[in-house]
Amino acid sequence: MWRAGRGLTLRLTARGEARLCSSNPPKPSSSPRSQAEKQRRRREREEAILSSQHSTAEDEAVKWGEKQQIVYAAQTPPGTKKDTSLLFPSSYCPEYVESSWYQWWEKEGFFRPEQHERLSHGVDQTFALCIPPPNVTGTLHLGHALTVAVEDALVRWRRMQGYRVLWVPGCDHAGIATQTVVERRLLRDSGKRRQDFTRKEFLREVWKWKNETGEEIYHQLRKLGASLDWSRACFTMDPGFSRAVTEAFVRLSDSGLIYRSAALVNWSCALESAISDIEVDSKELSGQTVLSVPGYEDKVEFGTMLTFAYPLEGHDGEVAVSTTRPETMLGDVAVAVHPDDPRYQAVHGKQCRHPFTNRLLPIITDSMVDMELGTGAVKVTPAHDHADFLLSQRHSLPRLTVIGGDGTMTPPCGQWLEGVKRFDARQLIVDALVEKRLFRGKKNHAMTLPVCSRSGDIIEPLLKKQWFVCCEEMAKKAIQAVEDGQLEILPHYYTKTWKNWLSNINDWCISRQLWWGHQIPAYQVDFPNSTDKQEEQWVWGQSEDEARQRAAVKYGVKPEDITLTQDPDVLDTWFSSGLFPFAMLGWPEQTTDLQRFYPSSILETGSDLIFFWVARMVMLGTELTGQLPFKQVLLHSLVRDKHGRKMSKSLGNVIDPLDVTHGVSLERLQEKVKEGNLDPRERLVAMEAQKKDFPKGIPQCGTDALRFALCSHKMQGEDISLSISQVLSCRHFCNKMWQTLRFTLGVLGDNTTPVGTLEETSALSSVDRWICSRLYSTVVECEQAFEAYELHAVTSALYSFWVHSLCDVYMEYVKPVLLQQEEGAVVHTEHSVRARQVATSILYHCVSTSLALLSPFMPFITEELWQRLLPFRPGAAAQTTLCLQPYPCSSQLAHWHFPEEERDFLLVQEVIRVARSLRAQCGMTKEKPAMWAVCSPSQAKVLLHFGSAVWTLSRISSLHISSDRADHSTPPPTGSLIGVVDHTCQLYLHIQSGVNIDKRMLQLSQRRDKLVPKLEKVLCRARSPDYLTKVPAHVRQQMDTKTSALQQELKTIEDQLKVLQQTQTTQ
């Protein structure tokens, strides 16, 4: 765990919330004001959930109906290739698409680095990483799904690029979580507690449980399409990994980096173990609150501050102190005041008499005491408070433990309290203080209560002898690695956080008082024949025999004269996790995998693990292997629910990714919340949130849609608030892809001429050149964004190309060309046949290339559709699966780059948009009116060049173009509908009849009312005094263009309203 930083200025409070906190380095949000703000925001979110008020925008977006379920019914034994020669279903169904593919990929070894030797496009480069090992006890939630989606996209991309790729799956033994789960199970099934078993018997039960249920996470990973090398799956309790853990402990101990010492640790009395900071939840209390605590029948009161008095010894008077934990006062060894506090000048150096133990407590002065808090006098309890522990070091005070590891009061408290549970003792002590007339009152007190996330117990800081890792020097190397550019942290703004935290790091407690885990390979040495009473003597080794030999050498005795007792504690789970990047490859043995794949290329994980896991891997990897464990760290944001809350089991708002991919009812979601260990209010909030967010449950969205939606968020920025409507829209995208393939396969099936290769396919028409160039530009965008790890930019580019360029424009444009045989409306000239052949080849390559581009994000649907296209492929495929095909690169498409066409077509698209808007405004469906375009000469040239696209996509019968220099052209008819493209281009749609004049005038008036304030805002900015001097020239030019366009559109609206009014009058 990370403990309080060295050189840290501690503010000693009057037993406020800071005195109870765990040993985390202080966070920026830990001030009382920010804690209160955090608490306020949480309350507001909960109240919003519990209230009836909520946005309907999401409800509208999430409207969905049950889709037809299509089942893949072909007899396909697991591991054999799916039959894609079956009839192509009419619509997309995730269940059908995802069937059979993964088993085939895995059996064929497509995800193993060994397949690299068979790649014709293989390159001599390696890409290696490990998956952040999830706890063996748990199941994946959407946060894990984000990690999988991001990492698998990068892995599949590099694999398709021809890299030798290794992505290692793994599971963490999760010491506390696993032991807790198994203990509960044994208590439920047999009525037995852990203590009823020997250690060996209990561990047998844990392994039995692990073998029965431990594969659940691996099942989820497979369902999510993660292309992991399962032959190298790694569990932190495997024999090989356990040897690595022992080796690491021994080496670090030999180097003096692991030592044994007494220090304050986070202690869970329910677990009777020290726990990691990441297993401590902070519960915000606004004041008096009663909570359920494990081991207590009645609820316990927190959020109050009690004040009591210590009588001065040998003088009249008293010193009053305040505390939120009166049970610790039996461990008080001093009272501290600020040296400058005028109230206590007269008592410096005097003593108080403890009312129950009769001990004398010195009154000491320390500038760290906050005079403004409480009474300004602080009770000092070094064995139960982190700040007091530091005070005891400065003032050489004794440390008296009054609460035992089981949460009961210890013998020094006296017979009246010995063995009493700590919170029961609290009330007894208060009653006794009242009886002695030393109680001075109680009041509400906002505080942060540290709670064990595993047991729900209240954390007790206890003084224990434990093993610690000395982190200071290793932390300096970790900081230096980033400053020297050897290690890159992305996003870069985390480098400052990295330095600040590691600069304040303290030593890491790695002892855990558990049975499940890696038993510490340290042995206490006893000399049975010796009469000297000595302090603890310890040795360590790979085995007891090695430890015995070490002890014999160290103490100069014969091995047989030594008795060794192995430390019963186990190592912190984070210690073994910190070894993962090299232990998974066989370290300390110099295996082929270790030599080839270490260091890893990248470490990708959530930003919340930067210190608990990432920093420790860097420190341990550098120390034990002499190399950084990876070259880059990519941190993604956290996934939050729709209400902005972090997804957490303790809040009951986690979502199983398989519930999104397969669909789930609201009833089942509510059952899962009830199965959790939530307090009544949190359960109520969680269930109400589900009712609002998923009134009909979660629809079946499919794995591809979920992965695409997760990767569409900007990872390197604000936290991700994922809504099911976003995933559902990605499912609609899947259906769009499906229907595109139906159309493409129909065209290819009727084509008598084989599709030309990409290299020999040259565009004929202007629109052909445009779509070819759009594909080239999309590939360039993907290349650049992938290299920068900006996956949201990749998904955006691919979605935009497929939907807006390929479907909305190109396919609509070429349908008349491709389907003219069926329509029989055109005499098939040599040119039309050639145009059809070229359009077919371009359509094929656009679809095929796009599927390859999308494959890293949507592996199932792209494989299914690519395999359907395979029979029409010109020449043999490089591989039998899309996931090993070469990833498209821009150099292959250089002959398809037509930047002028792309630039010019932007005007065409805007013209088409305005024309369609005019048609919609007057309710046109089948009619094809004539259209006039009044524009500049350069615009006229573009519209002539793309004339066929304008006719087809605007659904007009003819296009008349009039430019400034073409005065002889026919003017548009009077009464035409007018649409503004920009300040130099206007469209006139000639409508014969059927226009609803009143409706059209209302639309124009509403549009004018929107434009007027926009124009006023722009003009107001342009009239500001510093506009010409402070606003850059290019921005002023943009503003001038915007002003002209607004003024032109307003003039056009006024003119059109006059025409409509005249028409209305004549009618």
PDB file of C-alpha atoms in Angstrom, residues 88-253:
ATOM      1  CA  PHE A  88     -27.663 -14.724 -46.040  1.00  0.00           C
ATOM      2  CA  PRO A  89     -30.173 -13.696 -43.313  1.00  0.00           C
ATOM      3  CA  SER A  90     -32.348 -10.698 -44.055  1.00  0.00           C
ATOM      4  CA  SER A  91     -31.231  -8.708 -40.989  1.00  0.00           C
ATOM      5  CA  TYR A  92     -28.408  -8.507 -38.495  1.00  0.00           C
ATOM      6  CA  CYS A  93     -28.649 -10.688 -35.398  1.00  0.00           C
ATOM      7  CA  PRO A  94     -25.719 -10.710 -32.928  1.00  0.00           C
ATOM      8  CA  GLU A  95     -26.437 -14.238 -31.769  1.00  0.00           C
ATOM      9  CA  TYR A  96     -26.225 -15.554 -35.339  1.00  0.00           C
ATOM     10  CA  VAL A  97     -23.116 -13.566 -36.226  1.00  0.00           C
ATOM     11  CA  GLU A  98     -21.102 -14.363 -33.072  1.00  0.00           C
ATOM     12  CA  SER A  99     -21.728 -18.090 -33.228  1.00  0.00           C
ATOM     13  CA  SER A 100     -18.710 -20.418 -33.795  1.00  0.00           C
ATOM     14  CA  TRP A 101     -16.093 -17.861 -34.863  1.00  0.00           C
ATOM     15  CA  TYR A 102     -14.145 -17.595 -31.601  1.00  0.00           C
ATOM     16  CA  GLN A 103     -13.748 -21.358 -31.149  1.00  0.00           C
ATOM     17  CA  TRP A 104     -12.347 -21.562 -34.680  1.00  0.00           C
ATOM     18  CA  TRP A 105      -9.927 -18.657 -34.161  1.00  0.00           C
ATOM     19  CA  GLU A 106      -8.679 -20.183 -30.915  1.00  0.00           C
ATOM     20  CA  LYS A 107      -8.310 -23.743 -32.218  1.00  0.00           C
ATOM     21  CA  GLU A 108      -6.420 -22.567 -35.308  1.00  0.00           C
ATOM     22  CA  GLY A 109      -3.956 -20.677 -33.122  1.00  0.00           C
ATOM     23  CA  PHE A 110      -4.562 -17.345 -34.847  1.00  0.00           C
ATOM     24  CA  PHE A 111      -3.870 -15.479 -31.584  1.00  0.00           C
ATOM     25  CA  ARG A 112      -0.519 -17.118 -30.851  1.00  0.00           C
ATOM     26  CA  PRO A 113       2.727 -15.348 -31.792  1.00  0.00           C
ATOM     27  CA  GLU A 114       3.913 -18.538 -33.497  1.00  0.00           C
ATOM     28  CA  GLN A 115       1.496 -17.922 -36.383  1.00  0.00           C
ATOM     29  CA  HIS A 116       3.651 -14.899 -37.294  1.00  0.00           C
ATOM     30  CA  GLU A 117       6.037 -17.233 -39.140  1.00  0.00           C
ATOM     31  CA  ARG A 118       3.229 -18.110 -41.564  1.00  0.00           C
ATOM     32  CA  LEU A 119       2.358 -14.498 -42.434  1.00  0.00           C
ATOM     33  CA  SER A 120       3.380 -13.457 -45.940  1.00  0.00           C
ATOM     34  CA  HIS A 121       3.277  -9.826 -44.831  1.00  0.00           C
ATOM     35  CA  GLY A 122       5.049 -10.416 -41.481  1.00  0.00           C
ATOM     36  CA  VAL A 123       7.554  -7.837 -40.259  1.00  0.00           C
ATOM     37  CA  ASP A 124      10.393  -8.328 -37.790  1.00  0.00           C
ATOM     38  CA  GLN A 125       8.738  -6.351 -34.994  1.00  0.00           C
ATOM     39  CA  THR A 126       7.149  -7.428 -31.731  1.00  0.00           C
ATOM     40  CA  PHE A 127       4.097  -6.126 -29.907  1.00  0.00           C
ATOM     41  CA  ALA A 128       3.578  -7.566 -26.441  1.00  0.00           C
ATOM     42  CA  LEU A 129       1.400  -6.701 -23.475  1.00  0.00           C
ATOM     43  CA  CYS A 130      -0.463  -8.342 -20.620  1.00  0.00           C
ATOM     44  CA  ILE A 131      -4.073  -7.891 -19.696  1.00  0.00           C
ATOM     45  CA  PRO A 132      -4.492  -6.285 -16.246  1.00  0.00           C
ATOM     46  CA  PRO A 133      -5.259  -9.521 -14.354  1.00  0.00           C
ATOM     47  CA  PRO A 134      -8.791  -9.373 -12.949  1.00  0.00           C
ATOM     48  CA  ASN A 135      -9.615 -10.945  -9.589  1.00  0.00           C
ATOM     49  CA  VAL A 136     -10.417 -14.633  -9.826  1.00  0.00           C
ATOM     50  CA  THR A 137     -13.418 -14.059  -7.543  1.00  0.00           C
ATOM     51  CA  GLY A 138     -15.182 -11.555  -9.699  1.00  0.00           C
ATOM     52  CA  THR A 139     -16.848 -11.050 -13.027  1.00  0.00           C
ATOM     53  CA  LEU A 140     -16.047  -8.368 -15.543  1.00  0.00           C
ATOM     54  CA  HIS A 141     -17.976  -5.096 -15.614  1.00  0.00           C
ATOM     55  CA  LEU A 142     -18.063  -2.363 -18.251  1.00  0.00           C
ATOM     56  CA  GLY A 143     -14.811  -0.860 -16.951  1.00  0.00           C
ATOM     57  CA  HIS A 144     -13.077  -4.154 -17.669  1.00  0.00           C
ATOM     58  CA  ALA A 145     -14.865  -4.311 -21.033  1.00  0.00           C
ATOM     59  CA  LEU A 146     -13.335  -0.931 -21.936  1.00  0.00           C
ATOM     60  CA  THR A 147      -9.870  -2.295 -21.151  1.00  0.00           C
ATOM     61  CA  VAL A 148     -10.543  -5.373 -23.281  1.00  0.00           C
ATOM     62  CA  ALA A 149     -11.980  -3.364 -26.185  1.00  0.00           C
ATOM     63  CA  VAL A 150      -9.047  -0.937 -26.245  1.00  0.00           C
ATOM     64  CA  GLU A 151      -6.318  -3.533 -25.822  1.00  0.00           C
ATOM     65  CA  ASP A 152      -7.845  -5.960 -28.318  1.00  0.00           C
ATOM     66  CA  ALA A 153      -8.184  -3.198 -30.901  1.00  0.00           C
ATOM     67  CA  LEU A 154      -4.469  -2.411 -30.552  1.00  0.00           C
ATOM     68  CA  VAL A 155      -3.514  -6.097 -30.552  1.00  0.00           C
ATOM     69  CA  ARG A 156      -5.572  -6.996 -33.626  1.00  0.00           C
ATOM     70  CA  TRP A 157      -4.297  -3.909 -35.473  1.00  0.00           C
ATOM     71  CA  ARG A 158      -0.652  -4.801 -34.842  1.00  0.00           C
ATOM     72  CA  ARG A 159      -1.283  -8.450 -35.696  1.00  0.00           C
ATOM     73  CA  MET A 160      -2.828  -7.456 -39.041  1.00  0.00           C
ATOM     74  CA  GLN A 161       0.167  -5.198 -39.633  1.00  0.00           C
ATOM     75  CA  GLY A 162       2.360  -8.302 -39.508  1.00  0.00           C
ATOM     76  CA  TYR A 163       3.853  -7.833 -36.028  1.00  0.00           C
ATOM     77  CA  ARG A 164       4.732 -10.810 -33.837  1.00  0.00           C
ATOM     78  CA  VAL A 165       2.035 -10.268 -31.215  1.00  0.00           C
ATOM     79  CA  LEU A 166       1.696 -11.668 -27.709  1.00  0.00           C
ATOM     80  CA  TRP A 167      -1.227 -10.729 -25.488  1.00  0.00           C
ATOM     81  CA  VAL A 168      -1.171 -12.747 -22.288  1.00  0.00           C
ATOM     82  CA  PRO A 169      -4.335 -13.464 -20.293  1.00  0.00           C
ATOM     83  CA  GLY A 170      -4.085 -13.782 -16.561  1.00  0.00           C
ATOM     84  CA  CYS A 171      -5.973 -13.899 -13.310  1.00  0.00           C
ATOM     85  CA  ASP A 172      -5.051 -12.544  -9.914  1.00  0.00           C
ATOM     86  CA  HIS A 173      -5.517 -14.837  -6.894  1.00  0.00           C
ATOM     87  CA  ALA A 174      -7.063 -11.902  -4.981  1.00  0.00           C
ATOM     88  CA  GLY A 175      -6.040 -12.999  -1.492  1.00  0.00           C
ATOM     89  CA  ILE A 176      -8.593 -11.200   0.666  1.00  0.00           C
ATOM     90  CA  ALA A 177     -11.497 -11.380  -1.779  1.00  0.00           C
ATOM     91  CA  THR A 178     -11.058 -15.085  -2.476  1.00  0.00           C
ATOM     92  CA  GLN A 179     -10.590 -16.073   1.155  1.00  0.00           C
ATOM     93  CA  THR A 180     -13.686 -14.063   2.100  1.00  0.00           C
ATOM     94  CA  VAL A 181     -15.806 -15.714  -0.601  1.00  0.00           C
ATOM     95  CA  VAL A 182     -14.700 -19.220   0.378  1.00  0.00           C
ATOM     96  CA  GLU A 183     -15.200 -18.553   4.104  1.00  0.00           C
ATOM     97  CA  ARG A 184     -18.764 -17.377   3.449  1.00  0.00           C
ATOM     98  CA  ARG A 185     -19.441 -20.414   1.308  1.00  0.00           C
ATOM     99  CA  LEU A 186     -18.133 -22.824   3.946  1.00  0.00           C
ATOM    100  CA  LEU A 187     -20.171 -21.104   6.657  1.00  0.00           C
ATOM    101  CA  ARG A 188     -23.299 -21.260   4.500  1.00  0.00           C
ATOM    102  CA  ASP A 189     -22.865 -24.853   3.302  1.00  0.00           C
ATOM    103  CA  SER A 190     -21.342 -26.581   6.328  1.00  0.00           C
ATOM    104  CA  GLY A 191     -21.685 -24.139   9.202  1.00  0.00           C
ATOM    105  CA  LYS A 192     -17.907 -24.179   9.652  1.00  0.00           C
ATOM    106  CA  ARG A 193     -15.504 -21.278   9.986  1.00  0.00           C
ATOM    107  CA  ARG A 194     -11.979 -21.100   8.637  1.00  0.00           C
ATOM    108  CA  GLN A 195     -10.591 -21.710  12.105  1.00  0.00           C
ATOM    109  CA  ASP A 196     -12.340 -25.106  12.117  1.00  0.00           C
ATOM    110  CA  PHE A 197      -9.945 -26.261   9.394  1.00  0.00           C
ATOM    111  CA  THR A 198      -6.199 -26.689   9.315  1.00  0.00           C
ATOM    112  CA  ARG A 199      -4.459 -24.331   6.919  1.00  0.00           C
ATOM    113  CA  LYS A 200      -3.844 -27.198   4.487  1.00  0.00           C
ATOM    114  CA  GLU A 201      -7.503 -28.287   4.600  1.00  0.00           C
ATOM    115  CA  PHE A 202      -8.735 -24.744   4.057  1.00  0.00           C
ATOM    116  CA  LEU A 203      -6.425 -24.188   1.073  1.00  0.00           C
ATOM    117  CA  ARG A 204      -7.738 -27.417  -0.419  1.00  0.00           C
ATOM    118  CA  GLU A 205     -11.241 -25.929  -0.215  1.00  0.00           C
ATOM    119  CA  VAL A 206     -10.042 -22.708  -1.894  1.00  0.00           C
ATOM    120  CA  TRP A 207      -8.469 -24.599  -4.798  1.00  0.00           C
ATOM    121  CA  LYS A 208     -11.645 -26.634  -5.141  1.00  0.00           C
ATOM    122  CA  TRP A 209     -13.683 -23.428  -5.373  1.00  0.00           C
ATOM    123  CA  LYS A 210     -11.208 -21.882  -7.828  1.00  0.00           C
ATOM    124  CA  ASN A 211     -11.347 -24.912 -10.117  1.00  0.00           C
ATOM    125  CA  GLU A 212     -15.159 -24.856 -10.053  1.00  0.00           C
ATOM    126  CA  THR A 213     -15.766 -21.148 -10.646  1.00  0.00           C
ATOM    127  CA  GLY A 214     -12.484 -19.545 -11.660  1.00  0.00           C
ATOM    128  CA  GLU A 215     -13.102 -19.854 -15.392  1.00  0.00           C
ATOM    129  CA  GLU A 216     -16.009 -17.374 -15.419  1.00  0.00           C
ATOM    130  CA  ILE A 217     -13.796 -14.404 -16.280  1.00  0.00           C
ATOM    131  CA  TYR A 218     -12.054 -16.335 -19.069  1.00  0.00           C
ATOM    132  CA  HIS A 219     -15.499 -17.200 -20.446  1.00  0.00           C
ATOM    133  CA  GLN A 220     -16.425 -13.492 -20.456  1.00  0.00           C
ATOM    134  CA  LEU A 221     -13.157 -12.544 -22.178  1.00  0.00           C
ATOM    135  CA  ARG A 222     -13.800 -15.078 -24.932  1.00  0.00           C
ATOM    136  CA  LYS A 223     -17.354 -13.798 -25.362  1.00  0.00           C
ATOM    137  CA  LEU A 224     -15.958 -10.262 -25.739  1.00  0.00           C
ATOM    138  CA  GLY A 225     -13.758 -11.500 -28.594  1.00  0.00           C
ATOM    139  CA  ALA A 226     -10.442 -10.845 -26.814  1.00  0.00           C
ATOM    140  CA  SER A 227      -7.701 -12.307 -29.047  1.00  0.00           C
ATOM    141  CA  LEU A 228      -5.569 -13.581 -26.151  1.00  0.00           C
ATOM    142  CA  ASP A 229      -3.015 -16.384 -26.354  1.00  0.00           C
ATOM    143  CA  TRP A 230      -4.762 -18.851 -24.074  1.00  0.00           C
ATOM    144  CA  SER A 231      -1.885 -21.316 -24.232  1.00  0.00           C
ATOM    145  CA  ARG A 232       0.066 -18.870 -22.046  1.00  0.00           C
ATOM    146  CA  ALA A 233      -2.721 -18.061 -19.563  1.00  0.00           C
ATOM    147  CA  CYS A 234      -1.207 -17.164 -16.222  1.00  0.00           C
ATOM    148  CA  PHE A 235      -2.595 -17.457 -12.691  1.00  0.00           C
ATOM    149  CA  THR A 236      -0.640 -15.792  -9.906  1.00  0.00           C
ATOM    150  CA  MET A 237      -0.783 -18.941  -7.745  1.00  0.00           C
ATOM    151  CA  ASP A 238       0.531 -21.233 -10.495  1.00  0.00           C
ATOM    152  CA  PRO A 239       3.730 -23.079  -9.449  1.00  0.00           C
ATOM    153  CA  GLY A 240       5.907 -21.156 -11.920  1.00  0.00           C
ATOM    154  CA  PHE A 241       4.517 -17.785 -10.868  1.00  0.00           C
ATOM    155  CA  SER A 242       4.853 -18.721  -7.200  1.00  0.00           C
ATOM    156  CA  ARG A 243       8.557 -19.484  -7.744  1.00  0.00           C
ATOM    157  CA  ALA A 244       8.948 -16.008  -9.259  1.00  0.00           C
ATOM    158  CA  VAL A 245       7.270 -14.420  -6.206  1.00  0.00           C
ATOM    159  CA  THR A 246       9.603 -16.264  -3.839  1.00  0.00           C
ATOM    160  CA  GLU A 247      12.631 -15.300  -5.931  1.00  0.00           C
ATOM    161  CA  ALA A 248      11.569 -11.646  -5.913  1.00  0.00           C
ATOM    162  CA  PHE A 249      11.142 -11.604  -2.122  1.00  0.00           C
ATOM    163  CA  VAL A 250      14.511 -13.260  -1.547  1.00  0.00           C
ATOM    164  CA  ARG A 251      16.378 -10.962  -3.943  1.00  0.00           C
ATOM    165  CA  LEU A 252      14.793  -7.799  -2.533  1.00  0.00           C
ATOM    166  CA  SER A 253      15.490  -8.966   1.027  1.00  0.00           C
TER     167      SER A 253
END
